[in-house]
Each structure stands twice: as C-alpha cells, then as structure tokens.
C-alpha cells in the first residue's frame, strides 16, 4: 500500500491531486493517509513521528513523506529502503531518526527533476516515484547511492511535543520504552505521573502514558491536555 | 462495505491506522468514513445519529462504531446484527437507540482481548473484527449472546443537538416524523418554524426542517445556525 | 475516476454518504476528493477554481461539482462535457468559467428529480448520475441540450481570493499567465512582487507566484499569508 505522511491537509486540493497521480500510475493499490496534518514546515517533528507510526505497516509499503518548505530550491530528494519498507520525499532530515534506528538501510539521491512545478514536488516528483515503487518494487535509473541527511545534532529522544491529536492529546518525540514506570514528566510547571490508559486517571486529570505507537503522550481523561496544560507542537518537557 | 463511525478525526493517524488494518485483512472492500468527527466522549450523541445515518446503507454493511472513552478499562465490546447490517464497537450505549428501533436484533459480547493496545481497541480489536465480518459474513468463536447496553433511561427522541456540520447546521437527536408541520421549536430563546428546505427561508433566517436523514435539524439559509443562535453539541431545545 | 468538488467537508456525514452511493453504483472506480472545503455558498469562487484544478485530470474523469445553496428550489441541474471530461452539478454558475474557456462543450439540462431529499441532491441526484457516467460513459434520457449558466457579467480573471489553503496561502481567481513577471499585486495596502517559489522570498516575507495549477497565489515563506496580510476568501486585490 501507499501511505501519505504530509502536511498537505485532506480537504483542500493537494492530497486529492496526489491521489489522482497514484490511482492512475498504480491502479488497484490502496492509498492511506496516515498523517495529512503534520505541523507545517516542522521537519524535526515529522522525523520523530515517522519511525513510530511506520512500524505497524507491512513490508513493501511505500511512504510518501512530504514536509517540504524548501520545495523548488536545491534541497535534494531521496528514496530510502529501511527494514523492508520504502520511503520517498525531500531529504532535509525527515528520514534522520528512521534511518538511525533501522537495522538495514539503503538510500538513493534523486537528480533534480527535469519538469516539475517549483512548488509541488509532492504531486510531480514523489507521487510518480511512490506509484512506481508500489507497482514494480523498484524505481528508475539516474539516482545515486547516498546517506540520508543524518542530523547528528538531533537527540535520540526528543523532549518536546511533536503532534496534537483531535482529542487534544500531545504526542512527544520520546519513546516510552526508555522511561521507567515511575518517571515523572514536567511540562509547563505541571508534574505528570504515568498511567496505563485513560480510565486509570480521574476525569479531568492529566497524566503521561505509552501511546498505541510507543511514544510518550501527554493526555487528560475526558479532557483536552493541550488546553488544560497550555501546550502546543514544540512545547518542551523535562524529566527531573 | 465497511463504514467508519468514530471520533478519531481523518487527518491524524488513527483513521489511517484503522484503514491499514482493513485494507490488509479485507482487501478489495470499500471503506467509507461516515462520521470521523463525532463529539469526543459523547456516546449518547453518537447513539441517536447511528440509526438515522445507518439506514441508507445496504444489507451486509459493517459499521465500526468507536467512541471509546472507556478504552482499556472493563467496558465490554459487542457485535450487533440489526436488520441485516453489522455493527462492532465498545458497548457503553452507542447501540442503544439502534437496537431499540430495529425489527431484528442479535448481539454478542466479546471476551476481553488477549493482546491489544490499552488505548486503541479501534485498531487492534474492532478493525480486525470488522474486516472479518465484511470478508466472511461471520466472526470468530468465543463470544456469547447478549443484549446490547439498552440505556432505558434515554428517551426515544433526544431534545438536544448531537452534531454541528460544516455549514453550522445543528443536527438533533429527534426524528422529524414525530413532529407536526406546525410545530414550533424553541432554542436559546429563539422560536423556529418548520421549512422544507433552505430556500424556503429568507437569507439569514433560522428555521428547523427534516434533514436528508430524517432528523430534526436547525439551520439558517446562507448562514451558520451555530453562531446565530449560539448553539453547540449538547444544547437543548423545547417544543412548547 | 470520480472527482468530488464540493463544500461538504470530509469528516461529517455528507462526503461519506456520497461515496457510499458511488461505490455501490460504480464499483471499482476510484473516488477522489479534490476539494471538499470550498467556501460554503460561494459559487463564484468555485467557478474560477474548477477549470484550473480540473485540467490535470485524465479524459473521462467525472466531476461532481456541488456548491448548492439553492438545493430544493427551482435551480436546474446540468451535465457538461468539456474537453473530454464530464461535470455534473447544480447549474447556478459553477460551470461558467470552465465552459467559457473550453474548446469543446456540450451541455444537458436535467429534469426536476422525481424523488430526492429537498436538501441533499448531491447524494440523491448528482452522485447516481456521476456513477453512471463513470461506469457507462453516458447518462439517461430525459435531459435536453442547453447552454450552461454563462454569467456574462463575471470577468475572465477574478481579482479576489477564492480559497485559503492549509498553509494560509491565498489562491485567487486570476491566471498567472496573463501577468508579467514584473507585475506588482496590491492587497490590503501591501505591495507584493512575484517569486518563482517559496524559497525565493525571505522567511516571513510575502509575495505572489504562479501556483502549481496556474493561478495567482499570495503566500509567505514559512508563514501564513492569511494572517500576515489579513486576507480571507473574498478579499480583493489590485494591479496598479
């Protein structure tokens, strides 16, 4: 299947235009929107979400990963094969954490596109590439082996909020497996304890937990953590 | 077809993760999002929408109905067969009005899941079950016949707003067929008369009407009822 | 493929109800949401978007174009064939610019529907028609040849904002090809120069450019033009 991981939005034209390319060039292959509302321009936030949310997809899945503030400039495009899944997109760091954690990684750099809108490589470059990978399991010549932009300055675990979901829960860039059950998380002056799930907390109470994709998430039972704790994408937290 | 009836949102990860399970386990079967923005945690609102909006779907359709504030706790899961359609989801009342009105109902209670994320049974329990029902027309052993949570304290017609749509129209939990054409509906001090459709009212004027799924709906011709009348999900109305 | 071009929203029930009709009556044909968040009731804005965004779709594509404040009244429905693509929807002007620019146009007027909800012809009239066109390449008898509502009072290029996208970029109703590279665009007192793409401008700087569908678009590099320049759908601009 082809998986969209973008900041395009679903209701406007961009995801539909990408889907039109995919359905024409990879007929019969399901297209799923995993994230279409990544924080605009925030490549680092996307980079920490990608390995956590890609892990549940089957081998051969093709991810179109497009958070692309540098579109039309000289930032390179890449194809990554990591642990049996394919990823395509502009290579400004979105693959850094994925490739750091993967057991087997291959990477190819794309040549500058001959013809493409200078503002929509998602439609004109990466969608055709994703369609070909999903259809044929390989892509065209003209690419050279590379190493994905590795962002060595980025930490293994990112202590900030990377996504706010529809319930107001705050997903962070830290994996829950690295924390003890007794760890206290401090955000905006609030000290939060760990819970297993929502109903372990009192209604209206804030807590942290290991979310269903393995990341540390800040939540409130039957309430909105973003409003109660005044947090947004980018808000840092501490582990005193 | 498989029909999603949830509060997950479309743009974030949850609907995509459910679709990934469905496309893998029920390949070739269309998946439709009927509602993905039900009011979070508001099981009663969902319960009055479900029979009205499910009625238009063909026999054999499978509805994944997940508004699940109690996920990971001891609330039971259920499979319902009602008038030829299947429904799966946590059983805390979402099926109460559907089963009260249906002519033929069967119900099975699910055992506690052996392995599932404590916060995402939509993906780990109900999506696989919906896929199996859509694919095979039956589900696995291990369930016991039951009666769905019947909520006898809930009225047959709910006099409050259960959904605000993109236009600002307010869908209520009351069926229009139980009201006379001359009924006056009173909400937040405004007295509203019935109209057949939008163009029967003056631009900017508020009215009520039988919406395209048979529910009483409060609307404004070329305007937003939610803002003009200061109403939201939960706002009550009267029939003096 | 079938392409949705509406103001229905995706998360609520309407797009899902239309998709349910399409998947039943045109099985196996992909359905794409191109726009589901057109400005409610703003037929003129939709009319200038339609030819720009339809141009990228293959021959035989069927567009369901439904911005329908007059639903249930006496406004007519139409089927248009323009340059090899089909379009169906209420004919109150949404096809005016499309048909003005097309090289080959045919138009048929629909009879008033025998049975349809007075508030949802998108589901009851236009979705079945789109399904039939996508499946059979033709539609039923009972229609008469016509000319689409031509709106001669509307200009060839519309100097106002017709859509705000998820990034806050403002798409206008003017084609970029009619402007010189040196044209200055004035909006709310701001004078904007042309750029080729986002990275040509300083972060936080506003500019205009030819967007990926050929329309003049007002944008800000790594920022929101709608907030920075206080613009919304309907905001006019000048070319001094």
PDB file of N, CA and C in Angstrom, chain C residues 145-238:
ATOM      1  N   UNK C 145     -30.620  19.360 -24.393  1.00  0.00           N
ATOM      2  CA  UNK C 145     -29.412  20.139 -24.655  1.00  0.00           C
ATOM      3  C   UNK C 145     -29.631  21.568 -24.181  1.00  0.00           C
ATOM      4  N   UNK C 146     -28.584  22.199 -23.717  1.00  0.00           N
ATOM      5  CA  UNK C 146     -28.716  23.535 -23.144  1.00  0.00           C
ATOM      6  C   UNK C 146     -27.393  24.256 -23.260  1.00  0.00           C
ATOM      7  N   UNK C 147     -27.348  25.439 -22.739  1.00  0.00           N
ATOM      8  CA  UNK C 147     -26.100  26.159 -22.537  1.00  0.00           C
ATOM      9  C   UNK C 147     -25.967  26.365 -21.037  1.00  0.00           C
ATOM     10  N   UNK C 148     -24.805  26.104 -20.494  1.00  0.00           N
ATOM     11  CA  UNK C 148     -24.623  26.302 -19.054  1.00  0.00           C
ATOM     12  C   UNK C 148     -24.808  27.781 -18.711  1.00  0.00           C
ATOM     13  N   UNK C 149     -25.241  28.000 -17.492  1.00  0.00           N
ATOM     14  CA  UNK C 149     -25.375  29.365 -16.975  1.00  0.00           C
ATOM     15  C   UNK C 149     -24.045  30.092 -17.196  1.00  0.00           C
ATOM     16  N   UNK C 150     -24.042  31.085 -18.051  1.00  0.00           N
ATOM     17  CA  UNK C 150     -22.778  31.611 -18.578  1.00  0.00           C
ATOM     18  C   UNK C 150     -22.236  32.789 -17.787  1.00  0.00           C
ATOM     19  N   UNK C 151     -23.065  33.414 -16.969  1.00  0.00           N
ATOM     20  CA  UNK C 151     -22.594  34.517 -16.136  1.00  0.00           C
ATOM     21  C   UNK C 151     -21.756  35.534 -16.921  1.00  0.00           C
ATOM     22  N   UNK C 152     -22.319  36.129 -17.958  1.00  0.00           N
ATOM     23  CA  UNK C 152     -21.519  37.063 -18.768  1.00  0.00           C
ATOM     24  C   UNK C 152     -20.990  38.239 -17.962  1.00  0.00           C
ATOM     25  N   UNK C 153     -21.622  38.527 -16.828  1.00  0.00           N
ATOM     26  CA  UNK C 153     -21.164  39.658 -16.008  1.00  0.00           C
ATOM     27  C   UNK C 153     -19.891  39.324 -15.229  1.00  0.00           C
ATOM     28  N   UNK C 154     -19.497  38.043 -15.182  1.00  0.00           N
ATOM     29  CA  UNK C 154     -18.268  37.700 -14.468  1.00  0.00           C
ATOM     30  C   UNK C 154     -17.063  37.935 -15.370  1.00  0.00           C
ATOM     31  N   UNK C 155     -15.969  38.462 -14.810  1.00  0.00           N
ATOM     32  CA  UNK C 155     -14.793  38.760 -15.639  1.00  0.00           C
ATOM     33  C   UNK C 155     -14.042  37.488 -16.019  1.00  0.00           C
ATOM     34  N   UNK C 156     -13.161  37.603 -16.992  1.00  0.00           N
ATOM     35  CA  UNK C 156     -12.341  36.447 -17.362  1.00  0.00           C
ATOM     36  C   UNK C 156     -11.352  36.091 -16.253  1.00  0.00           C
ATOM     37  N   UNK C 157     -10.867  37.115 -15.593  1.00  0.00           N
ATOM     38  CA  UNK C 157      -9.939  36.898 -14.473  1.00  0.00           C
ATOM     39  C   UNK C 157     -10.545  37.592 -13.259  1.00  0.00           C
ATOM     40  N   UNK C 158     -10.639  36.855 -12.152  1.00  0.00           N
ATOM     41  CA  UNK C 158     -11.305  37.386 -10.971  1.00  0.00           C
ATOM     42  C   UNK C 158     -10.268  37.873  -9.964  1.00  0.00           C
ATOM     43  N   UNK C 159     -10.295  39.160  -9.670  1.00  0.00           N
ATOM     44  CA  UNK C 159      -9.274  39.722  -8.794  1.00  0.00           C
ATOM     45  C   UNK C 159      -9.704  39.667  -7.333  1.00  0.00           C
ATOM     46  N   UNK C 160      -9.982  38.448  -6.879  1.00  0.00           N
ATOM     47  CA  UNK C 160     -10.210  38.284  -5.444  1.00  0.00           C
ATOM     48  C   UNK C 160      -9.753  36.891  -5.033  1.00  0.00           C
ATOM     49  N   UNK C 161      -9.616  36.714  -3.712  1.00  0.00           N
ATOM     50  CA  UNK C 161      -9.180  35.433  -3.165  1.00  0.00           C
ATOM     51  C   UNK C 161     -10.350  34.452  -3.225  1.00  0.00           C
ATOM     52  N   UNK C 162     -10.080  33.236  -3.720  1.00  0.00           N
ATOM     53  CA  UNK C 162     -11.148  32.238  -3.846  1.00  0.00           C
ATOM     54  C   UNK C 162     -10.954  31.043  -2.916  1.00  0.00           C
ATOM     55  N   UNK C 163      -9.782  30.910  -2.312  1.00  0.00           N
ATOM     56  CA  UNK C 163      -9.535  29.764  -1.425  1.00  0.00           C
ATOM     57  C   UNK C 163      -8.320  30.057  -0.558  1.00  0.00           C
ATOM     58  N   UNK C 164      -8.404  29.693   0.715  1.00  0.00           N
ATOM     59  CA  UNK C 164      -7.253  29.753   1.621  1.00  0.00           C
ATOM     60  C   UNK C 164      -6.859  28.319   1.926  1.00  0.00           C
ATOM     61  N   UNK C 165      -5.610  27.952   1.669  1.00  0.00           N
ATOM     62  CA  UNK C 165      -5.237  26.556   1.889  1.00  0.00           C
ATOM     63  C   UNK C 165      -4.729  26.326   3.307  1.00  0.00           C
ATOM     64  N   UNK C 166      -4.311  25.091   3.589  1.00  0.00           N
ATOM     65  CA  UNK C 166      -3.932  24.721   4.955  1.00  0.00           C
ATOM     66  C   UNK C 166      -2.732  25.497   5.484  1.00  0.00           C
ATOM     67  N   UNK C 167      -1.908  26.015   4.573  1.00  0.00           N
ATOM     68  CA  UNK C 167      -0.724  26.780   4.988  1.00  0.00           C
ATOM     69  C   UNK C 167      -1.034  28.260   5.173  1.00  0.00           C
ATOM     70  N   UNK C 168      -2.283  28.654   4.846  1.00  0.00           N
ATOM     71  CA  UNK C 168      -2.603  30.073   4.878  1.00  0.00           C
ATOM     72  C   UNK C 168      -2.313  30.787   3.576  1.00  0.00           C
ATOM     73  N   UNK C 169      -1.949  30.046   2.532  1.00  0.00           N
ATOM     74  CA  UNK C 169      -1.758  30.650   1.204  1.00  0.00           C
ATOM     75  C   UNK C 169      -3.118  31.008   0.620  1.00  0.00           C
ATOM     76  N   UNK C 170      -3.177  32.101  -0.136  1.00  0.00           N
ATOM     77  CA  UNK C 170      -4.432  32.602  -0.691  1.00  0.00           C
ATOM     78  C   UNK C 170      -4.442  32.423  -2.208  1.00  0.00           C
ATOM     79  N   UNK C 171      -5.254  31.496  -2.677  1.00  0.00           N
ATOM     80  CA  UNK C 171      -5.396  31.251  -4.113  1.00  0.00           C
ATOM     81  C   UNK C 171      -6.410  32.251  -4.655  1.00  0.00           C
ATOM     82  N   UNK C 172      -6.101  32.853  -5.802  1.00  0.00           N
ATOM     83  CA  UNK C 172      -7.010  33.838  -6.391  1.00  0.00           C
ATOM     84  C   UNK C 172      -7.650  33.288  -7.668  1.00  0.00           C
ATOM     85  N   UNK C 173      -8.609  34.061  -8.186  1.00  0.00           N
ATOM     86  CA  UNK C 173      -9.306  33.682  -9.406  1.00  0.00           C
ATOM     87  C   UNK C 173      -8.664  34.210 -10.677  1.00  0.00           C
ATOM     88  N   UNK C 174      -7.404  34.602 -10.596  1.00  0.00           N
ATOM     89  CA  UNK C 174      -6.698  35.130 -11.770  1.00  0.00           C
ATOM     90  C   UNK C 174      -5.627  34.135 -12.217  1.00  0.00           C
ATOM     91  N   UNK C 175      -5.532  33.947 -13.540  1.00  0.00           N
ATOM     92  CA  UNK C 175      -4.482  33.072 -14.063  1.00  0.00           C
ATOM     93  C   UNK C 175      -3.156  33.815 -14.119  1.00  0.00           C
ATOM     94  N   UNK C 176      -2.105  33.165 -13.670  1.00  0.00           N
ATOM     95  CA  UNK C 176      -0.795  33.815 -13.631  1.00  0.00           C
ATOM     96  C   UNK C 176      -0.271  34.110 -15.026  1.00  0.00           C
ATOM     97  N   UNK C 177      -0.697  33.352 -16.024  1.00  0.00           N
ATOM     98  CA  UNK C 177      -0.164  33.525 -17.377  1.00  0.00           C
ATOM     99  C   UNK C 177      -0.518  34.884 -17.974  1.00  0.00           C
ATOM    100  N   UNK C 178      -1.534  35.545 -17.435  1.00  0.00           N
ATOM    101  CA  UNK C 178      -1.914  36.848 -18.004  1.00  0.00           C
ATOM    102  C   UNK C 178      -1.085  37.997 -17.419  1.00  0.00           C
ATOM    103  N   UNK C 179      -0.231  37.700 -16.448  1.00  0.00           N
ATOM    104  CA  UNK C 179       0.541  38.763 -15.798  1.00  0.00           C
ATOM    105  C   UNK C 179       2.010  38.715 -16.191  1.00  0.00           C
ATOM    106  N   UNK C 180       2.614  39.880 -16.260  1.00  0.00           N
ATOM    107  CA  UNK C 180       4.063  39.967 -16.451  1.00  0.00           C
ATOM    108  C   UNK C 180       4.784  39.527 -15.178  1.00  0.00           C
ATOM    109  N   UNK C 181       6.025  39.113 -15.364  1.00  0.00           N
ATOM    110  CA  UNK C 181       6.847  38.776 -14.201  1.00  0.00           C
ATOM    111  C   UNK C 181       7.036  39.980 -13.287  1.00  0.00           C
ATOM    112  N   UNK C 182       6.953  41.165 -13.872  1.00  0.00           N
ATOM    113  CA  UNK C 182       7.226  42.357 -13.077  1.00  0.00           C
ATOM    114  C   UNK C 182       5.974  42.936 -12.418  1.00  0.00           C
ATOM    115  N   UNK C 183       4.835  42.298 -12.604  1.00  0.00           N
ATOM    116  CA  UNK C 183       3.594  42.859 -12.059  1.00  0.00           C
ATOM    117  C   UNK C 183       3.651  42.931 -10.539  1.00  0.00           C
ATOM    118  N   UNK C 184       3.195  44.055 -10.011  1.00  0.00           N
ATOM    119  CA  UNK C 184       3.060  44.217  -8.564  1.00  0.00           C
ATOM    120  C   UNK C 184       1.588  44.027  -8.206  1.00  0.00           C
ATOM    121  N   UNK C 185       1.341  43.264  -7.184  1.00  0.00           N
ATOM    122  CA  UNK C 185      -0.021  42.982  -6.747  1.00  0.00           C
ATOM    123  C   UNK C 185      -0.227  43.675  -5.400  1.00  0.00           C
ATOM    124  N   UNK C 186      -1.350  44.391  -5.281  1.00  0.00           N
ATOM    125  CA  UNK C 186      -1.579  45.155  -4.065  1.00  0.00           C
ATOM    126  C   UNK C 186      -2.809  44.599  -3.345  1.00  0.00           C
ATOM    127  N   UNK C 187      -2.603  44.223  -2.083  1.00  0.00           N
ATOM    128  CA  UNK C 187      -3.702  43.653  -1.302  1.00  0.00           C
ATOM    129  C   UNK C 187      -3.655  44.228   0.113  1.00  0.00           C
ATOM    130  N   UNK C 188      -4.750  44.781   0.563  1.00  0.00           N
ATOM    131  CA  UNK C 188      -4.826  45.364   1.906  1.00  0.00           C
ATOM    132  C   UNK C 188      -3.652  46.290   2.206  1.00  0.00           C
ATOM    133  N   UNK C 189      -3.237  47.070   1.187  1.00  0.00           N
ATOM    134  CA  UNK C 189      -2.175  48.040   1.409  1.00  0.00           C
ATOM    135  C   UNK C 189      -0.771  47.496   1.264  1.00  0.00           C
ATOM    136  N   UNK C 190      -0.640  46.187   1.045  1.00  0.00           N
ATOM    137  CA  UNK C 190       0.687  45.598   0.860  1.00  0.00           C
ATOM    138  C   UNK C 190       0.977  45.452  -0.628  1.00  0.00           C
ATOM    139  N   UNK C 191       2.184  45.802  -1.044  1.00  0.00           N
ATOM    140  CA  UNK C 191       2.598  45.638  -2.440  1.00  0.00           C
ATOM    141  C   UNK C 191       3.454  44.380  -2.531  1.00  0.00           C
ATOM    142  N   UNK C 192       3.037  43.448  -3.387  1.00  0.00           N
ATOM    143  CA  UNK C 192       3.720  42.154  -3.460  1.00  0.00           C
ATOM    144  C   UNK C 192       4.371  41.975  -4.825  1.00  0.00           C
ATOM    145  N   UNK C 193       5.616  41.474  -4.819  1.00  0.00           N
ATOM    146  CA  UNK C 193       6.340  41.153  -6.046  1.00  0.00           C
ATOM    147  C   UNK C 193       6.220  39.667  -6.339  1.00  0.00           C
ATOM    148  N   UNK C 194       6.515  39.317  -7.571  1.00  0.00           N
ATOM    149  CA  UNK C 194       6.444  37.925  -7.972  1.00  0.00           C
ATOM    150  C   UNK C 194       7.688  37.160  -7.526  1.00  0.00           C
ATOM    151  N   UNK C 195       7.496  35.895  -7.162  1.00  0.00           N
ATOM    152  CA  UNK C 195       8.601  34.976  -6.908  1.00  0.00           C
ATOM    153  C   UNK C 195       8.311  33.698  -7.681  1.00  0.00           C
ATOM    154  N   UNK C 196       9.318  32.860  -7.837  1.00  0.00           N
ATOM    155  CA  UNK C 196       9.083  31.585  -8.523  1.00  0.00           C
ATOM    156  C   UNK C 196       8.582  30.531  -7.544  1.00  0.00           C
ATOM    157  N   UNK C 197       9.164  30.511  -6.362  1.00  0.00           N
ATOM    158  CA  UNK C 197       8.719  29.564  -5.347  1.00  0.00           C
ATOM    159  C   UNK C 197       9.054  30.136  -3.974  1.00  0.00           C
ATOM    160  N   UNK C 198       8.707  29.399  -2.938  1.00  0.00           N
ATOM    161  CA  UNK C 198       8.765  29.911  -1.584  1.00  0.00           C
ATOM    162  C   UNK C 198      10.159  30.350  -1.167  1.00  0.00           C
ATOM    163  N   UNK C 199      11.137  29.530  -1.509  1.00  0.00           N
ATOM    164  CA  UNK C 199      12.480  29.809  -1.014  1.00  0.00           C
ATOM    165  C   UNK C 199      13.125  31.008  -1.707  1.00  0.00           C
ATOM    166  N   UNK C 200      12.448  31.564  -2.721  1.00  0.00           N
ATOM    167  CA  UNK C 200      12.960  32.799  -3.330  1.00  0.00           C
ATOM    168  C   UNK C 200      12.712  34.013  -2.431  1.00  0.00           C
ATOM    169  N   UNK C 201      11.804  33.893  -1.490  1.00  0.00           N
ATOM    170  CA  UNK C 201      11.498  35.006  -0.586  1.00  0.00           C
ATOM    171  C   UNK C 201      12.192  34.780   0.758  1.00  0.00           C
ATOM    172  N   UNK C 202      12.430  35.854   1.476  1.00  0.00           N
ATOM    173  CA  UNK C 202      12.967  35.740   2.829  1.00  0.00           C
ATOM    174  C   UNK C 202      11.919  35.073   3.728  1.00  0.00           C
ATOM    175  N   UNK C 203      12.372  34.311   4.720  1.00  0.00           N
ATOM    176  CA  UNK C 203      11.393  33.784   5.682  1.00  0.00           C
ATOM    177  C   UNK C 203      10.553  34.916   6.272  1.00  0.00           C
ATOM    178  N   UNK C 204       9.255  34.744   6.251  1.00  0.00           N
ATOM    179  CA  UNK C 204       8.354  35.758   6.774  1.00  0.00           C
ATOM    180  C   UNK C 204       7.940  36.807   5.758  1.00  0.00           C
ATOM    181  N   UNK C 205       8.503  36.763   4.546  1.00  0.00           N
ATOM    182  CA  UNK C 205       8.165  37.773   3.526  1.00  0.00           C
ATOM    183  C   UNK C 205       7.026  37.274   2.642  1.00  0.00           C
ATOM    184  N   UNK C 206       6.137  38.215   2.269  1.00  0.00           N
ATOM    185  CA  UNK C 206       5.000  37.896   1.404  1.00  0.00           C
ATOM    186  C   UNK C 206       5.358  38.146  -0.052  1.00  0.00           C
ATOM    187  N   UNK C 207       4.727  37.384  -0.945  1.00  0.00           N
ATOM    188  CA  UNK C 207       4.978  37.503  -2.386  1.00  0.00           C
ATOM    189  C   UNK C 207       3.777  36.917  -3.119  1.00  0.00           C
ATOM    190  N   UNK C 208       3.764  37.059  -4.461  1.00  0.00           N
ATOM    191  CA  UNK C 208       2.798  36.294  -5.239  1.00  0.00           C
ATOM    192  C   UNK C 208       3.563  35.423  -6.217  1.00  0.00           C
ATOM    193  N   UNK C 209       2.918  34.343  -6.635  1.00  0.00           N
ATOM    194  CA  UNK C 209       3.577  33.428  -7.575  1.00  0.00           C
ATOM    195  C   UNK C 209       2.522  32.671  -8.363  1.00  0.00           C
ATOM    196  N   UNK C 210       2.973  32.020  -9.438  1.00  0.00           N
ATOM    197  CA  UNK C 210       2.099  31.146 -10.234  1.00  0.00           C
ATOM    198  C   UNK C 210       2.051  29.800  -9.543  1.00  0.00           C
ATOM    199  N   UNK C 211       0.886  29.454  -8.976  1.00  0.00           N
ATOM    200  CA  UNK C 211       0.879  28.213  -8.205  1.00  0.00           C
ATOM    201  C   UNK C 211       0.889  26.986  -9.118  1.00  0.00           C
ATOM    202  N   UNK C 212       0.901  25.810  -8.501  1.00  0.00           N
ATOM    203  CA  UNK C 212       1.122  24.580  -9.265  1.00  0.00           C
ATOM    204  C   UNK C 212      -0.059  24.227 -10.159  1.00  0.00           C
ATOM    205  N   UNK C 213      -1.155  24.993 -10.098  1.00  0.00           N
ATOM    206  CA  UNK C 213      -2.271  24.820 -11.027  1.00  0.00           C
ATOM    207  C   UNK C 213      -2.480  26.063 -11.894  1.00  0.00           C
ATOM    208  N   UNK C 214      -1.521  26.979 -11.891  1.00  0.00           N
ATOM    209  CA  UNK C 214      -1.548  28.093 -12.837  1.00  0.00           C
ATOM    210  C   UNK C 214      -2.245  29.352 -12.353  1.00  0.00           C
ATOM    211  N   UNK C 215      -2.706  29.373 -11.113  1.00  0.00           N
ATOM    212  CA  UNK C 215      -3.389  30.558 -10.600  1.00  0.00           C
ATOM    213  C   UNK C 215      -2.424  31.455  -9.825  1.00  0.00           C
ATOM    214  N   UNK C 216      -2.762  32.750  -9.798  1.00  0.00           N
ATOM    215  CA  UNK C 216      -2.023  33.685  -8.953  1.00  0.00           C
ATOM    216  C   UNK C 216      -2.313  33.339  -7.491  1.00  0.00           C
ATOM    217  N   UNK C 217      -1.255  33.181  -6.704  1.00  0.00           N
ATOM    218  CA  UNK C 217      -1.416  32.824  -5.294  1.00  0.00           C
ATOM    219  C   UNK C 217      -0.554  33.748  -4.449  1.00  0.00           C
ATOM    220  N   UNK C 218      -1.109  34.166  -3.347  1.00  0.00           N
ATOM    221  CA  UNK C 218      -0.424  35.062  -2.420  1.00  0.00           C
ATOM    222  C   UNK C 218       0.072  34.224  -1.253  1.00  0.00           C
ATOM    223  N   UNK C 219       1.365  34.306  -0.955  1.00  0.00           N
ATOM    224  CA  UNK C 219       1.946  33.406   0.030  1.00  0.00           C
ATOM    225  C   UNK C 219       3.032  34.099   0.824  1.00  0.00           C
ATOM    226  N   UNK C 220       3.473  33.428   1.874  1.00  0.00           N
ATOM    227  CA  UNK C 220       4.547  33.904   2.737  1.00  0.00           C
ATOM    228  C   UNK C 220       5.490  32.729   2.943  1.00  0.00           C
ATOM    229  N   UNK C 221       6.788  32.955   2.783  1.00  0.00           N
ATOM    230  CA  UNK C 221       7.743  31.879   3.018  1.00  0.00           C
ATOM    231  C   UNK C 221       7.750  31.530   4.507  1.00  0.00           C
ATOM    232  N   UNK C 222       7.445  30.281   4.829  1.00  0.00           N
ATOM    233  CA  UNK C 222       7.394  29.780   6.220  1.00  0.00           C
ATOM    234  C   UNK C 222       6.487  30.620   7.116  1.00  0.00           C
ATOM    235  N   UNK C 223       5.375  31.081   6.538  1.00  0.00           N
ATOM    236  CA  UNK C 223       4.413  31.821   7.344  1.00  0.00           C
ATOM    237  C   UNK C 223       3.046  31.744   6.696  1.00  0.00           C
ATOM    238  N   UNK C 224       2.065  32.368   7.329  1.00  0.00           N
ATOM    239  CA  UNK C 224       0.686  32.331   6.847  1.00  0.00           C
ATOM    240  C   UNK C 224       0.312  33.682   6.249  1.00  0.00           C
ATOM    241  N   UNK C 225       0.035  33.686   4.939  1.00  0.00           N
ATOM    242  CA  UNK C 225      -0.359  34.923   4.267  1.00  0.00           C
ATOM    243  C   UNK C 225      -1.705  35.422   4.775  1.00  0.00           C
ATOM    244  N   UNK C 226      -2.617  34.484   5.103  1.00  0.00           N
ATOM    245  CA  UNK C 226      -3.944  34.943   5.529  1.00  0.00           C
ATOM    246  C   UNK C 226      -3.855  35.796   6.790  1.00  0.00           C
ATOM    247  N   UNK C 227      -2.980  35.394   7.728  1.00  0.00           N
ATOM    248  CA  UNK C 227      -2.858  36.159   8.982  1.00  0.00           C
ATOM    249  C   UNK C 227      -1.997  37.398   8.794  1.00  0.00           C
ATOM    250  N   UNK C 228      -0.866  37.236   8.099  1.00  0.00           N
ATOM    251  CA  UNK C 228       0.063  38.352   7.966  1.00  0.00           C
ATOM    252  C   UNK C 228      -0.582  39.510   7.217  1.00  0.00           C
ATOM    253  N   UNK C 229      -1.403  39.189   6.197  1.00  0.00           N
ATOM    254  CA  UNK C 229      -1.974  40.236   5.340  1.00  0.00           C
ATOM    255  C   UNK C 229      -3.461  40.447   5.620  1.00  0.00           C
ATOM    256  N   UNK C 230      -3.989  39.723   6.594  1.00  0.00           N
ATOM    257  CA  UNK C 230      -5.401  39.842   6.971  1.00  0.00           C
ATOM    258  C   UNK C 230      -6.329  39.613   5.761  1.00  0.00           C
ATOM    259  N   UNK C 231      -6.151  38.485   5.106  1.00  0.00           N
ATOM    260  CA  UNK C 231      -6.981  38.185   3.945  1.00  0.00           C
ATOM    261  C   UNK C 231      -7.790  36.922   4.151  1.00  0.00           C
ATOM    262  N   UNK C 232      -8.909  36.843   3.447  1.00  0.00           N
ATOM    263  CA  UNK C 232      -9.839  35.719   3.547  1.00  0.00           C
ATOM    264  C   UNK C 232     -10.468  35.510   2.171  1.00  0.00           C
ATOM    265  N   UNK C 233     -11.254  34.443   2.035  1.00  0.00           N
ATOM    266  CA  UNK C 233     -11.972  34.258   0.778  1.00  0.00           C
ATOM    267  C   UNK C 233     -12.826  35.501   0.543  1.00  0.00           C
ATOM    268  N   UNK C 234     -12.689  36.083  -0.633  1.00  0.00           N
ATOM    269  CA  UNK C 234     -13.427  37.294  -0.963  1.00  0.00           C
ATOM    270  C   UNK C 234     -12.569  38.551  -0.987  1.00  0.00           C
ATOM    271  N   UNK C 235     -11.426  38.527  -0.316  1.00  0.00           N
ATOM    272  CA  UNK C 235     -10.570  39.718  -0.289  1.00  0.00           C
ATOM    273  C   UNK C 235     -10.143  40.089  -1.716  1.00  0.00           C
ATOM    274  N   UNK C 236     -10.360  41.344  -2.122  1.00  0.00           N
ATOM    275  CA  UNK C 236      -9.944  41.748  -3.469  1.00  0.00           C
ATOM    276  C   UNK C 236      -8.477  42.162  -3.497  1.00  0.00           C
ATOM    277  N   UNK C 237      -7.910  42.174  -4.706  1.00  0.00           N
ATOM    278  CA  UNK C 237      -6.569  42.738  -4.852  1.00  0.00           C
ATOM    279  C   UNK C 237      -6.552  43.611  -6.101  1.00  0.00           C
ATOM    280  N   UNK C 238      -5.516  44.438  -6.202  1.00  0.00           N
ATOM    281  CA  UNK C 238      -5.391  45.358  -7.336  1.00  0.00           C
ATOM    282  C   UNK C 238      -4.067  45.150  -8.059  1.00  0.00           C
TER     283      UNK C 238
END
